[in-house]
Short mmCIF file of C-alpha atoms in Angstrom, two decimals:
data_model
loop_
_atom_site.label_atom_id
_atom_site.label_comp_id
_atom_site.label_asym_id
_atom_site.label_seq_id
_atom_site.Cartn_x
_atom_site.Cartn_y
_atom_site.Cartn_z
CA UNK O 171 86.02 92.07 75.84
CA UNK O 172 86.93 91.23 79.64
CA UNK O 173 87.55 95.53 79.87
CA UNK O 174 84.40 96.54 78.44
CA UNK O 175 82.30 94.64 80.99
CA UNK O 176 84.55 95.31 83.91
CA UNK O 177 84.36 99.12 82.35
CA UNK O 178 80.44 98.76 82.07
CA UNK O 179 80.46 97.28 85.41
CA UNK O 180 82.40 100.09 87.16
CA UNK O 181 80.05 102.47 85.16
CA UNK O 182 77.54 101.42 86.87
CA UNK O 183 79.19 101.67 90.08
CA UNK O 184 80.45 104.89 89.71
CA UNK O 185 76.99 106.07 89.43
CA UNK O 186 75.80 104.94 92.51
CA UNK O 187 74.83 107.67 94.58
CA UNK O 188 77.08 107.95 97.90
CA UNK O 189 74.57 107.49 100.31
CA UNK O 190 73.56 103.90 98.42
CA UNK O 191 77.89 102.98 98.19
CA UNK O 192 77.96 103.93 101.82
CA UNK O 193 74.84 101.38 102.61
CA UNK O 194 76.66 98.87 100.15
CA UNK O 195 79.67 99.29 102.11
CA UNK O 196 78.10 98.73 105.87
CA UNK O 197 76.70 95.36 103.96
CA UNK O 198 79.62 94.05 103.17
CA UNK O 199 81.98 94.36 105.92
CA UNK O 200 79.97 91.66 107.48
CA UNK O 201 80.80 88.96 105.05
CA UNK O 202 84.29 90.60 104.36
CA UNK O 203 85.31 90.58 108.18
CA UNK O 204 84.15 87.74 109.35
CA UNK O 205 83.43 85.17 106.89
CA UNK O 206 85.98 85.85 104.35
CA UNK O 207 88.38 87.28 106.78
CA UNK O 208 90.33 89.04 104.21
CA UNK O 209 93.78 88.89 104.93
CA UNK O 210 93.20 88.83 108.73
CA UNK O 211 95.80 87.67 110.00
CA UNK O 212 98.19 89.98 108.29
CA UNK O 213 95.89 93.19 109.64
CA UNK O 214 96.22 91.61 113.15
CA UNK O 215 100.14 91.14 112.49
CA UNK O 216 100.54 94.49 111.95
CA UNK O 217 98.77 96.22 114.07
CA UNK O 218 100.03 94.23 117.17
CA UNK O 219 103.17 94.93 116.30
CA UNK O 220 103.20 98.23 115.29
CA UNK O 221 101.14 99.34 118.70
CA UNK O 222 102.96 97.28 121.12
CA UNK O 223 101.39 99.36 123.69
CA UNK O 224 97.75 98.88 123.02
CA UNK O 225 95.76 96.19 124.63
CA UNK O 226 93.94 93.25 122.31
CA UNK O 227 90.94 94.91 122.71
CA UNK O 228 91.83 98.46 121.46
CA UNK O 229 93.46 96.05 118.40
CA UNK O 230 90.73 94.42 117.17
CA UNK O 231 88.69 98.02 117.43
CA UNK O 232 91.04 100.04 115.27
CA UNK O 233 91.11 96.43 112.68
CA UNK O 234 87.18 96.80 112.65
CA UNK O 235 87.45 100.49 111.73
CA UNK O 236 90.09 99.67 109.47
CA UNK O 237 87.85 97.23 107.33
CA UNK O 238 85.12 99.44 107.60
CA UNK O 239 87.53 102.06 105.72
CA UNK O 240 88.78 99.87 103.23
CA UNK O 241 85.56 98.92 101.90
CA UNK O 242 84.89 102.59 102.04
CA UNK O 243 87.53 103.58 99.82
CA UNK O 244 87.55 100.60 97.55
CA UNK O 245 83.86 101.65 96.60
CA UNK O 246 84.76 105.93 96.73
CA UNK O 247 87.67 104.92 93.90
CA UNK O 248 85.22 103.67 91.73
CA UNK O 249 83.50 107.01 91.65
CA UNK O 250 86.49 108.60 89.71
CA UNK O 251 85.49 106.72 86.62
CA UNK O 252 82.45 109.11 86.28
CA UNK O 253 82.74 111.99 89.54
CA UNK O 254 82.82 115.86 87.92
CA UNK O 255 85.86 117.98 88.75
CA UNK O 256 83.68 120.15 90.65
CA UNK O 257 82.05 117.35 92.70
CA UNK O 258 85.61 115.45 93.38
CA UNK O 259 86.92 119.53 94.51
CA UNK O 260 84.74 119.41 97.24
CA UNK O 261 84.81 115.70 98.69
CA UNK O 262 88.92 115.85 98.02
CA UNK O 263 90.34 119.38 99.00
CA UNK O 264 93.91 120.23 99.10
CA UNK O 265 95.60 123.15 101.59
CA UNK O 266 98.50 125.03 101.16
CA UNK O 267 98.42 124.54 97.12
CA UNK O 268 99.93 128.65 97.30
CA UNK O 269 103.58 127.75 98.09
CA UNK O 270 103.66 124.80 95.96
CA UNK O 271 101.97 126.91 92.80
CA UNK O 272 104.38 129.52 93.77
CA UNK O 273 107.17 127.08 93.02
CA UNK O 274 105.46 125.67 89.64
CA UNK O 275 105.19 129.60 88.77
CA UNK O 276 109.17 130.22 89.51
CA UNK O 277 109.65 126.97 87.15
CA UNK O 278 110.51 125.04 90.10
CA UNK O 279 109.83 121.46 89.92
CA UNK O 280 108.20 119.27 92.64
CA UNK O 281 108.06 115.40 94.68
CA UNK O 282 105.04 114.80 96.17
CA UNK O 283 105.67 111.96 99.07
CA UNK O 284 102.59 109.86 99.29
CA UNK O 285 101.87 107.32 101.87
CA UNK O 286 99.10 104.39 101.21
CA UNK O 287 97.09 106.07 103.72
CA UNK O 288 93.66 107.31 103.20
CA UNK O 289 92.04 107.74 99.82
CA UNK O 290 95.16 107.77 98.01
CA UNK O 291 93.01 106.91 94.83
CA UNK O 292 91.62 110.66 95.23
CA UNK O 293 94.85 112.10 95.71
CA UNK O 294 94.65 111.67 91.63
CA UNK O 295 92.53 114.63 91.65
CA UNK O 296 95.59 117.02 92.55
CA UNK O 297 96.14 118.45 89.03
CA UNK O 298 92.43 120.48 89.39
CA UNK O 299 94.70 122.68 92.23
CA UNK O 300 97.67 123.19 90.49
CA UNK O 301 99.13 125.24 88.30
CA UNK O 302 97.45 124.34 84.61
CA UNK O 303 100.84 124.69 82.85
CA UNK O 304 102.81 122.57 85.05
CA UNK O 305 102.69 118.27 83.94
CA UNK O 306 101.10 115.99 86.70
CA UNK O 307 103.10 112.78 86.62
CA UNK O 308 101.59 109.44 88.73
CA UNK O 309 104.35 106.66 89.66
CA UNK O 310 103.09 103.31 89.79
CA UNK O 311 103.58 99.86 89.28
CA UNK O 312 101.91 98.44 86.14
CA UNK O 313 99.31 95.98 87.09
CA UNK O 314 99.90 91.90 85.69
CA UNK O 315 96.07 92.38 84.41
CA UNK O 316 96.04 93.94 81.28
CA UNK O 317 92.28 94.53 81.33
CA UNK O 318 92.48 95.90 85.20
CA UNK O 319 95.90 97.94 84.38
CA UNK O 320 93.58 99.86 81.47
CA UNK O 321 90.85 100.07 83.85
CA UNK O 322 92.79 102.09 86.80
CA UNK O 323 94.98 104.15 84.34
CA UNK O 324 91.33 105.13 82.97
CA UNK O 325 90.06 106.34 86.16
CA UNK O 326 93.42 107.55 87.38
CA UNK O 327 93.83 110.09 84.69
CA UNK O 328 90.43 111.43 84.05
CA UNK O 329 91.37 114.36 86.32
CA UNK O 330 94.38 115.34 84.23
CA UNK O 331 97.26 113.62 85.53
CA UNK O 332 99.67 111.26 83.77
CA UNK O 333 100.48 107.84 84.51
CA UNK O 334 104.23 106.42 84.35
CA UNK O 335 105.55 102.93 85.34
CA UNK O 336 108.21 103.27 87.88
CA UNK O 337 111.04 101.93 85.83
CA UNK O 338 110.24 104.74 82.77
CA UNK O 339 110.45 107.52 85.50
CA UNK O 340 113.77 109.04 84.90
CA UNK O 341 112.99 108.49 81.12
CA UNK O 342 109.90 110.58 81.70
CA UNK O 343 111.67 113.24 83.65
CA UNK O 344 114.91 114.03 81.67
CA UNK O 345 112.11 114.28 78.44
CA UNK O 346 110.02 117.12 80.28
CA UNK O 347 113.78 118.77 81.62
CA UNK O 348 114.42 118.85 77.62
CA UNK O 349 111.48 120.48 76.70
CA UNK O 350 111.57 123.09 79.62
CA UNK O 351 108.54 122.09 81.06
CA UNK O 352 107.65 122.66 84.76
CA UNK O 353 106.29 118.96 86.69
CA UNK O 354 105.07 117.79 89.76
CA UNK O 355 105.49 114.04 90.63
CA UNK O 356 103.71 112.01 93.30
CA UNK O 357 105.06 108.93 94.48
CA UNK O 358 103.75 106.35 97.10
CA UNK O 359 107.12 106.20 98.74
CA UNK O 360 106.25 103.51 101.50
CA UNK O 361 106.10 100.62 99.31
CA UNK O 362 107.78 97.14 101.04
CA UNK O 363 111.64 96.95 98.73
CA UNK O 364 112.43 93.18 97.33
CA UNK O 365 114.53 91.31 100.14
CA UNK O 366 117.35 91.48 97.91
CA UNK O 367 117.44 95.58 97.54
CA UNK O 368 116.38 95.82 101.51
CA UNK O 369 119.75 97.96 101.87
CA UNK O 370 118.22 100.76 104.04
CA UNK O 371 116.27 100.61 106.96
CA UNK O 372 114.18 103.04 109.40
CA UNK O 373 112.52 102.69 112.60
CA UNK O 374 108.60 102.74 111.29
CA UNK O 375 106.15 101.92 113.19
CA UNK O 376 108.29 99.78 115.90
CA UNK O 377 109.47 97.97 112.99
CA UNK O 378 113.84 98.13 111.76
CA UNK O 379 111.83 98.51 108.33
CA UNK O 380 113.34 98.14 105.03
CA UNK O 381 112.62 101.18 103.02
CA UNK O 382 113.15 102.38 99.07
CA UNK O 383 115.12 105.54 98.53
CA UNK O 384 114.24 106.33 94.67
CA UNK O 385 112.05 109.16 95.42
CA UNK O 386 115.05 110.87 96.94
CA UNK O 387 117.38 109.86 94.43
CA UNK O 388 115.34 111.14 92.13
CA UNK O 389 114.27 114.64 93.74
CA UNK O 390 118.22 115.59 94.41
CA UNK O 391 119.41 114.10 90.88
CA UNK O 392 116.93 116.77 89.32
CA UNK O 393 117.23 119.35 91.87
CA UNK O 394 113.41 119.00 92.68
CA UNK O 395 111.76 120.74 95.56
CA UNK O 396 110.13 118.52 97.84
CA UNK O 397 106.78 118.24 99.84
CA UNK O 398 105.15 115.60 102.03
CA UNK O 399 101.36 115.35 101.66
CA UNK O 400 99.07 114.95 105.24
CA UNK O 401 96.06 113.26 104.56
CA UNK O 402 93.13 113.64 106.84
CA UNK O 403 89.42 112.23 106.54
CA UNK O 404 87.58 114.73 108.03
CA UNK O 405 83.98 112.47 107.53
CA UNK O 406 82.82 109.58 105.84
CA UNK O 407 83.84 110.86 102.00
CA UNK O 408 85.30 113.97 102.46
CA UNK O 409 88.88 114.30 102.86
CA UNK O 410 91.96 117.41 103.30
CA UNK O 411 95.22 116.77 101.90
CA UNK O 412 97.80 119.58 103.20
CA UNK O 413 101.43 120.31 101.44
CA UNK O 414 103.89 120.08 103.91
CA UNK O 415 107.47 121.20 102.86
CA UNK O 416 110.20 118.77 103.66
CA UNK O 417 113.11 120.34 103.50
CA UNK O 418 113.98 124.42 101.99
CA UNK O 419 116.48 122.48 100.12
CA UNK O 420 116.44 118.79 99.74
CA UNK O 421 119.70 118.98 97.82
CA UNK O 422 121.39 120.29 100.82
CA UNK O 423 120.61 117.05 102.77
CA UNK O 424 122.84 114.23 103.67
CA UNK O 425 121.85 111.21 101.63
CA UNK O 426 119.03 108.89 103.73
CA UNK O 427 117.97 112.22 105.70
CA UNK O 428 115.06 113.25 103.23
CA UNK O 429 113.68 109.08 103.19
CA UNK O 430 113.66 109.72 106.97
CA UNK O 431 112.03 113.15 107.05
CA UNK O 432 109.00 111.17 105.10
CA UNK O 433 108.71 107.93 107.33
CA UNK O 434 108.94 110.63 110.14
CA UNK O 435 106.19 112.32 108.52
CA UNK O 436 103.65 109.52 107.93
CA UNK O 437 104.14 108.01 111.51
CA UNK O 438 102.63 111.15 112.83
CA UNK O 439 100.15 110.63 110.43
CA UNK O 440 99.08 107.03 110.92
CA UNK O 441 99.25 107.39 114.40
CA UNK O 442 96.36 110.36 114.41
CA UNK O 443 94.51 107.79 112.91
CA UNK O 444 95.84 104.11 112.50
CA UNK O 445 92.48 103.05 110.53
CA UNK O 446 93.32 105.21 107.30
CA UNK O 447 96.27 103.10 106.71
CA UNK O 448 96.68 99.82 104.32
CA UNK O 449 97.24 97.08 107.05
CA UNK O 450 96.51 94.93 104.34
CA UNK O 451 99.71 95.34 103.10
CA UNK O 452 102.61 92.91 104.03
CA UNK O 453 104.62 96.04 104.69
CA UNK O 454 107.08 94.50 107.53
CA UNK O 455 107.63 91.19 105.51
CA UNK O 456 111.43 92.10 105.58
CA UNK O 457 111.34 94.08 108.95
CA UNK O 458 112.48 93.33 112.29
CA UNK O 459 110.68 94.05 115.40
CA UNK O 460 111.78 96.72 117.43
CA UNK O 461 112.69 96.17 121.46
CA UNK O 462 109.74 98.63 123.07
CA UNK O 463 111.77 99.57 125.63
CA UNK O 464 114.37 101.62 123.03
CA UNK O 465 111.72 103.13 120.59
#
């Protein structure tokens, strides 16, 4: 019962012309910002101390733009539940889909390193570049709301990818390996490890930052290739992802280097602009500060 209205509900939504989601959105940051003062002082956390170097003022500008975004792209991911292929093609476009469809073609499989940084709700529209007879696999954590779990896997698959929980991964993988079929996999690698599997840690962000390493367990276990996508919003709704190759051969690497290539990777990304990134996000929880005179 509690779906169907919250389905009915983002229905409705979803059919909301941009223009009118865009006015919504301007409405509510307002009331989100400064009344509610969603998670706040977390935002502020973060970006002090990941831009050490900029003043309070040039803080509190990137925050604003920051919220603005977020409402932006909470109200853009409802669209999935009804957007065409065609329309989602245009407002979501990926770039240099030819090597990574030349390595589908050659029966290569592929990791996709994905960063909680712009739409990364869109980024579910990837399968409608790819290579039709290679699987489109989604990592993510399952969701304690049973109603809200069926409503994202809904929207997250209408454009043809599939869905797995983290922990059914290799599962997932070894059964495609034994029926000879061909997959790409994107994962959200920058999610915050438990304290008690904080084992390895990068400089991110001016932060000694705990980071998880299963992504590149899993892409040299397999013998996967593997690509880092750089996401750009080039205007209000329209976005470019672009396949960037990590490594000619990821197997070759000493163990840690590929997790590094990524968090080297989605620095230079955050840093062309900070706003596009979930501050929201207790990311550092388990981090320590970095001295700004050695980073």
């Amino acid at each position: 019962m509690i779906y169907h209205i919250l389905h009915f509900f983002l229905k409705l939504l979803s059919y909301t012309p941009f223009c009118m989601l865009y006015a919504l959105s301007d409405g509510l940051f307002y009331p989100l910002y400064y009344l509610v003062r969603y998670r706040r002082k977390i935002v502020r956390q973060n970006l002090t101390e990941s831009f050490p170097d900029k003043s309070l003022t040039e803080i509190k500008l990137i925050e604003k733009r920051f919220y603005h975004f977020f409402i932006d792209m909470t109200l853009e991911s409802c669209k999935l539940a009804s957007i065409s292929p065609q329309k989602i093609k245009q407002r979501m476009q990926f770039t240099n889909t030819e090597a990574v469809n030349a390595m589908l073609r050659q029966g290569k499989s592929i990791s996709i390193y994905i960063g909680h940084y712009g739409n990364w709700e869109w980024v579910s529209s990837m399968p409608l570049w790819l290579e039709k007879s290679a699987t489109g696999i989604q990592i993510y954590h399952k969701l304690r709301n049973k109603s809200m779990e069926r409503l994202m896997m809904h929207i997250r698959e209408r454009m043809g990818g599939t869905c797995v929980e983290m922990h059914k991964t290799a599962r997932c993988i070894t059964e495609l390996a034994n029926r000879h079929e061909v997959c790409i996999i994107g994962f959200i690698a920058d999610q915050s490890p438990k304290k008690q599997e904080s084992r390895n840690f990068l400089p991110f962000l001016h932060h000694k930052t705990p980071v998880l390493t299963g992504t590149e367990k899993i892409t040299k276990h397999y013998g996967f290739e593997a690509f880092y996508l750089d996401v750009k919003r080039k205007k209000r709704g329209y976005y470019e992802a672009e396949f960037i190759p990590l490594h000619e051969n990821p197997q070759s690497l000493p163990d840690f280097e590929l997790t590094t290539l990524y968090f080297q990777h989605l620095e230079q990304t955050i840093l062309l602009q900070p706003e596009l990134y979930l501050w929201t996000h207790n990311r550092f929880k388990h981090a320590e500060k970095l001295d700004t005179n050695n980073c």
